[in-house]
């Protein structure tokens, strides 16, 4: 999926460990489970809290903040009910006694060669992702247009009420760990949410995802 979205030349410029991490697929027969620590999880001013709490209900956003927060990210490939290869990007944070989850599942739109990131337990939000490789062999991911789907309802989600994410991920050979940094910003209201952390990975054999990681509803529309 990521090779198709980036193109062979760009994918080859990723660090080999990044190639392995983002090479998760049914055909390759493995998943990726990362465990590590978020050095810090931040959020914007007090008025961003209601939006984050609403998003938390469907595992779309994380309202917690903290330092040195343990987390797990699980990437497993599977075929969804429409026959599309899908990869889970489910993160669990333990900033409090009750863990918080951020659920995402990604598919490739073959017509646009673009990865579509479905957010939440019911895939209500579909977000286009733009990818590039940086000078260190890391991956830069930027979110773009967002679409809301629920039953017969479908509309382009207004960015005034949402944010654009920019994520940087790289592999540090000296530490033997992946480093990740994310910021979500609204074009008018500024910083909404972000985190910085590190993790190490295992690559278990897998051609399907555990049911606990799959969304409760799959959306056909891209």
CSV table of C-alpha atoms in Angstrom, one decimal:
chain,number,residue,atom,x,y,z
A,1,UNK,CA,0.0,0.0,0.0
A,2,UNK,CA,2.7,2.5,1.0
A,3,UNK,CA,4.9,1.4,-1.9
A,4,UNK,CA,2.1,2.0,-4.3
A,5,UNK,CA,1.3,5.4,-2.8
A,6,UNK,CA,4.9,6.6,-2.7
A,7,UNK,CA,6.2,4.9,-5.9
A,8,UNK,CA,9.0,2.4,-6.1
A,9,UNK,CA,11.8,5.0,-6.3
A,10,UNK,CA,10.6,7.0,-3.2
A,11,UNK,CA,9.8,3.8,-1.2
A,12,UNK,CA,13.4,2.6,-1.9
A,13,UNK,CA,14.7,5.8,-0.3
A,14,UNK,CA,13.1,4.9,3.1
A,15,UNK,CA,15.4,3.4,5.7
A,16,UNK,CA,15.3,-0.4,5.4
A,17,UNK,CA,13.6,-0.6,8.8
A,18,UNK,CA,11.0,1.9,7.7
A,19,UNK,CA,10.5,-0.2,4.5
A,20,UNK,CA,9.8,-3.2,6.7
A,21,UNK,CA,7.5,-1.3,9.0
A,22,UNK,CA,5.5,0.1,6.1
A,23,UNK,CA,5.6,-3.0,4.1
A,24,UNK,CA,2.9,-4.7,6.1
A,25,UNK,CA,0.5,-6.4,3.8
A,26,UNK,CA,-1.5,-9.6,3.3
A,27,UNK,CA,0.9,-10.7,0.5
A,28,UNK,CA,4.0,-10.1,2.7
A,29,UNK,CA,2.4,-12.1,5.5
A,30,UNK,CA,3.3,-10.1,8.6
A,31,UNK,CA,2.1,-7.3,10.9
A,32,UNK,CA,3.9,-4.7,13.0
A,33,UNK,CA,3.5,-4.2,16.7
A,34,UNK,CA,5.3,-1.2,18.2
A,35,UNK,CA,5.7,-0.6,22.0
A,36,UNK,CA,7.3,2.5,23.4
A,37,UNK,CA,6.8,5.8,25.2
A,38,UNK,CA,5.3,9.1,24.3
A,39,UNK,CA,7.7,11.6,25.7
A,40,UNK,CA,4.9,14.1,25.8
A,41,UNK,CA,1.3,14.3,24.6
A,42,UNK,CA,-0.1,17.9,24.3
A,43,UNK,CA,-3.3,19.6,23.4
A,44,UNK,CA,-4.3,23.1,22.6
A,45,UNK,CA,-6.1,25.7,24.8
A,46,UNK,CA,-9.0,24.7,27.1
A,47,UNK,CA,-11.6,25.2,24.4
A,48,UNK,CA,-10.2,22.3,22.4
A,49,UNK,CA,-11.1,19.9,25.1
A,50,UNK,CA,-14.8,19.4,24.2
A,51,UNK,CA,-13.8,18.5,20.6
A,52,UNK,CA,-11.3,16.0,21.8
A,53,UNK,CA,-13.7,14.5,24.3
A,54,UNK,CA,-16.4,14.1,21.5
A,55,UNK,CA,-13.8,12.5,19.3
A,56,UNK,CA,-12.8,10.1,22.1
A,57,UNK,CA,-16.3,8.5,22.0
A,58,UNK,CA,-15.5,6.9,18.7
A,59,UNK,CA,-11.7,6.6,19.2
A,60,UNK,CA,-11.1,9.4,16.7
A,61,UNK,CA,-9.1,11.7,19.0
A,62,UNK,CA,-7.2,11.5,22.3
A,63,UNK,CA,-8.1,14.0,25.0
A,64,UNK,CA,-5.4,12.9,27.5
A,65,UNK,CA,-2.1,14.7,28.0
A,66,UNK,CA,1.0,13.6,29.9
A,67,UNK,CA,4.7,12.8,29.8
A,68,UNK,CA,6.4,9.5,29.5
A,69,UNK,CA,3.2,7.8,28.6
A,70,UNK,CA,3.4,4.1,27.6
A,71,UNK,CA,1.7,3.2,24.3
A,72,UNK,CA,1.2,0.4,21.8
A,73,UNK,CA,0.6,0.7,18.0
A,74,UNK,CA,-0.7,-2.3,16.2
A,75,UNK,CA,-0.6,-2.6,12.4
A,76,UNK,CA,-2.2,-5.7,10.9
A,77,UNK,CA,-3.2,-6.4,7.3
A,78,UNK,CA,-6.6,-7.9,6.4
A,79,UNK,CA,-9.2,-7.9,3.6
A,80,UNK,CA,-12.3,-5.8,4.5
A,81,UNK,CA,-15.8,-7.0,3.5
A,82,UNK,CA,-15.4,-5.2,0.2
A,83,UNK,CA,-12.2,-7.2,-0.7
A,84,UNK,CA,-9.9,-4.2,-0.1
A,85,UNK,CA,-6.6,-4.7,1.6
A,86,UNK,CA,-6.7,-2.8,4.8
A,87,UNK,CA,-4.0,-2.1,7.4
A,88,UNK,CA,-4.9,-1.2,11.0
A,89,UNK,CA,-3.2,1.7,12.8
A,90,UNK,CA,-4.6,1.3,16.3
A,91,UNK,CA,-2.8,3.2,19.1
A,92,UNK,CA,-3.5,2.7,22.8
A,93,UNK,CA,-2.2,5.2,25.4
A,94,UNK,CA,-2.0,4.7,29.1
A,95,UNK,CA,-1.9,8.3,30.4
A,96,UNK,CA,-4.5,7.4,33.0
A,97,UNK,CA,-5.8,4.2,34.7
A,98,UNK,CA,-8.2,3.8,31.8
A,99,UNK,CA,-6.4,3.6,28.5
A,100,UNK,CA,-7.3,5.8,25.5
A,101,UNK,CA,-7.5,4.4,22.0
A,102,UNK,CA,-7.1,6.1,18.6
A,103,UNK,CA,-8.4,3.8,15.8
A,104,UNK,CA,-7.5,4.2,12.2
A,105,UNK,CA,-7.7,1.8,9.2
A,106,UNK,CA,-6.0,2.6,5.9
A,107,UNK,CA,-6.9,1.5,2.3
A,108,UNK,CA,-5.5,2.5,-1.1
A,109,UNK,CA,-7.7,4.3,-3.5
A,110,UNK,CA,-6.4,2.7,-6.8
A,111,UNK,CA,-7.9,5.4,-9.0
A,112,UNK,CA,-5.9,8.2,-7.3
A,113,UNK,CA,-3.1,6.1,-5.9
A,114,UNK,CA,-3.8,7.8,-2.6
A,115,UNK,CA,-4.1,6.2,0.8
A,116,UNK,CA,-7.4,6.9,2.5
A,117,UNK,CA,-7.3,6.9,6.3
A,118,UNK,CA,-10.6,5.9,7.9
A,119,UNK,CA,-10.8,7.3,11.5
A,120,UNK,CA,-12.7,5.9,14.4
A,121,UNK,CA,-14.6,2.7,15.3
A,122,UNK,CA,-17.2,3.3,12.6
A,123,UNK,CA,-15.0,4.7,9.8
A,124,UNK,CA,-17.1,7.9,9.8
A,125,UNK,CA,-14.2,10.1,8.7
A,126,UNK,CA,-12.2,9.4,5.5
A,127,UNK,CA,-9.0,11.4,5.2
A,128,UNK,CA,-6.7,11.6,2.2
A,129,UNK,CA,-3.0,11.2,3.1
A,130,UNK,CA,-0.1,12.7,1.2
A,131,UNK,CA,3.3,11.0,1.7
A,132,UNK,CA,6.9,11.9,1.1
A,133,UNK,CA,10.4,10.6,2.1
A,134,UNK,CA,12.7,13.0,3.9
A,135,UNK,CA,16.4,13.3,3.6
A,136,UNK,CA,17.0,10.9,6.5
A,137,UNK,CA,15.0,8.1,5.0
A,138,UNK,CA,12.0,8.9,7.2
A,139,UNK,CA,8.4,9.3,6.2
A,140,UNK,CA,6.4,12.5,6.3
A,141,UNK,CA,2.6,12.1,6.2
A,142,UNK,CA,0.2,15.1,5.8
A,143,UNK,CA,-3.6,14.8,5.9
A,144,UNK,CA,-5.7,16.6,3.4
A,145,UNK,CA,-9.4,16.5,2.5
A,146,UNK,CA,-11.8,14.9,4.9
A,147,UNK,CA,-15.2,13.3,4.2
A,148,UNK,CA,-17.9,12.3,6.6
A,149,UNK,CA,-20.0,9.2,6.0
A,150,UNK,CA,-23.0,7.9,8.0
A,151,UNK,CA,-25.7,5.9,6.2
A,152,UNK,CA,-27.1,8.0,3.3
A,153,UNK,CA,-25.3,11.1,4.7
A,154,UNK,CA,-22.1,12.1,2.9
A,155,UNK,CA,-20.3,15.4,2.8
A,156,UNK,CA,-16.9,17.0,2.7
A,157,UNK,CA,-16.1,17.8,6.3
A,158,UNK,CA,-15.4,21.6,6.7
A,159,UNK,CA,-11.8,22.2,7.7
A,160,UNK,CA,-12.9,25.1,9.8
A,161,UNK,CA,-14.1,22.5,12.3
A,162,UNK,CA,-11.2,20.1,12.0
A,163,UNK,CA,-7.4,20.1,11.7
A,164,UNK,CA,-4.7,19.0,9.4
A,165,UNK,CA,-2.2,16.5,10.7
A,166,UNK,CA,1.5,16.4,9.9
A,167,UNK,CA,3.4,13.3,11.1
A,168,UNK,CA,7.2,12.6,10.9
A,169,UNK,CA,8.5,9.1,11.5
A,170,UNK,CA,12.1,7.9,11.2
A,171,UNK,CA,14.4,5.1,12.4
A,172,UNK,CA,17.4,5.8,14.6
A,173,UNK,CA,20.1,3.2,14.1
A,174,UNK,CA,22.1,4.2,17.1
A,175,UNK,CA,19.1,3.7,19.4
A,176,UNK,CA,17.5,0.8,17.4
A,177,UNK,CA,14.2,2.6,17.7
A,178,UNK,CA,11.6,4.4,15.7
A,179,UNK,CA,10.9,8.1,16.5
A,180,UNK,CA,7.5,9.7,15.8
A,181,UNK,CA,6.2,13.3,16.0
A,182,UNK,CA,2.7,14.5,15.2
A,183,UNK,CA,1.0,17.9,15.2
A,184,UNK,CA,-2.6,18.6,14.4
A,185,UNK,CA,-3.5,22.3,13.6
A,186,UNK,CA,-6.5,24.2,12.6
A,187,UNK,CA,-5.8,27.0,10.0
A,188,UNK,CA,-7.6,29.6,12.2
A,189,UNK,CA,-7.3,28.3,15.8
A,190,UNK,CA,-3.8,27.0,15.6
A,191,UNK,CA,-2.4,24.0,17.5
A,192,UNK,CA,-5.0,21.4,18.6
A,193,UNK,CA,-3.1,18.2,19.5
A,194,UNK,CA,0.3,16.6,19.2
A,195,UNK,CA,2.8,14.1,20.6
A,196,UNK,CA,6.4,13.0,20.4
A,197,UNK,CA,7.7,9.5,21.2
A,198,UNK,CA,9.7,6.5,20.4
A,199,UNK,CA,9.0,2.7,20.0
A,200,UNK,CA,10.5,-0.6,19.0
A,201,UNK,CA,8.8,-3.1,16.8
A,202,UNK,CA,8.1,-6.8,16.4
A,203,UNK,CA,6.9,-8.2,13.1
A,204,UNK,CA,4.6,-11.2,13.9
A,205,UNK,CA,3.3,-13.4,11.0
A,206,UNK,CA,-0.2,-12.2,10.0
A,207,UNK,CA,-2.6,-12.3,7.1
A,208,UNK,CA,-5.6,-11.1,9.1
A,209,UNK,CA,-6.2,-8.6,11.9
A,210,UNK,CA,-7.6,-9.5,15.4
A,211,UNK,CA,-11.3,-8.6,15.6
A,212,UNK,CA,-10.6,-6.2,18.5
A,213,UNK,CA,-8.7,-4.0,16.1
A,214,UNK,CA,-11.2,-4.0,13.3
A,215,UNK,CA,-13.8,-1.2,13.0
A,216,UNK,CA,-17.4,-2.0,14.0
A,217,UNK,CA,-18.6,-0.8,10.6
A,218,UNK,CA,-16.7,-0.7,7.3
A,219,UNK,CA,-17.4,2.1,4.8
A,220,UNK,CA,-17.4,1.4,1.1
A,221,UNK,CA,-17.1,5.0,0.0
A,222,UNK,CA,-13.7,6.5,-0.4
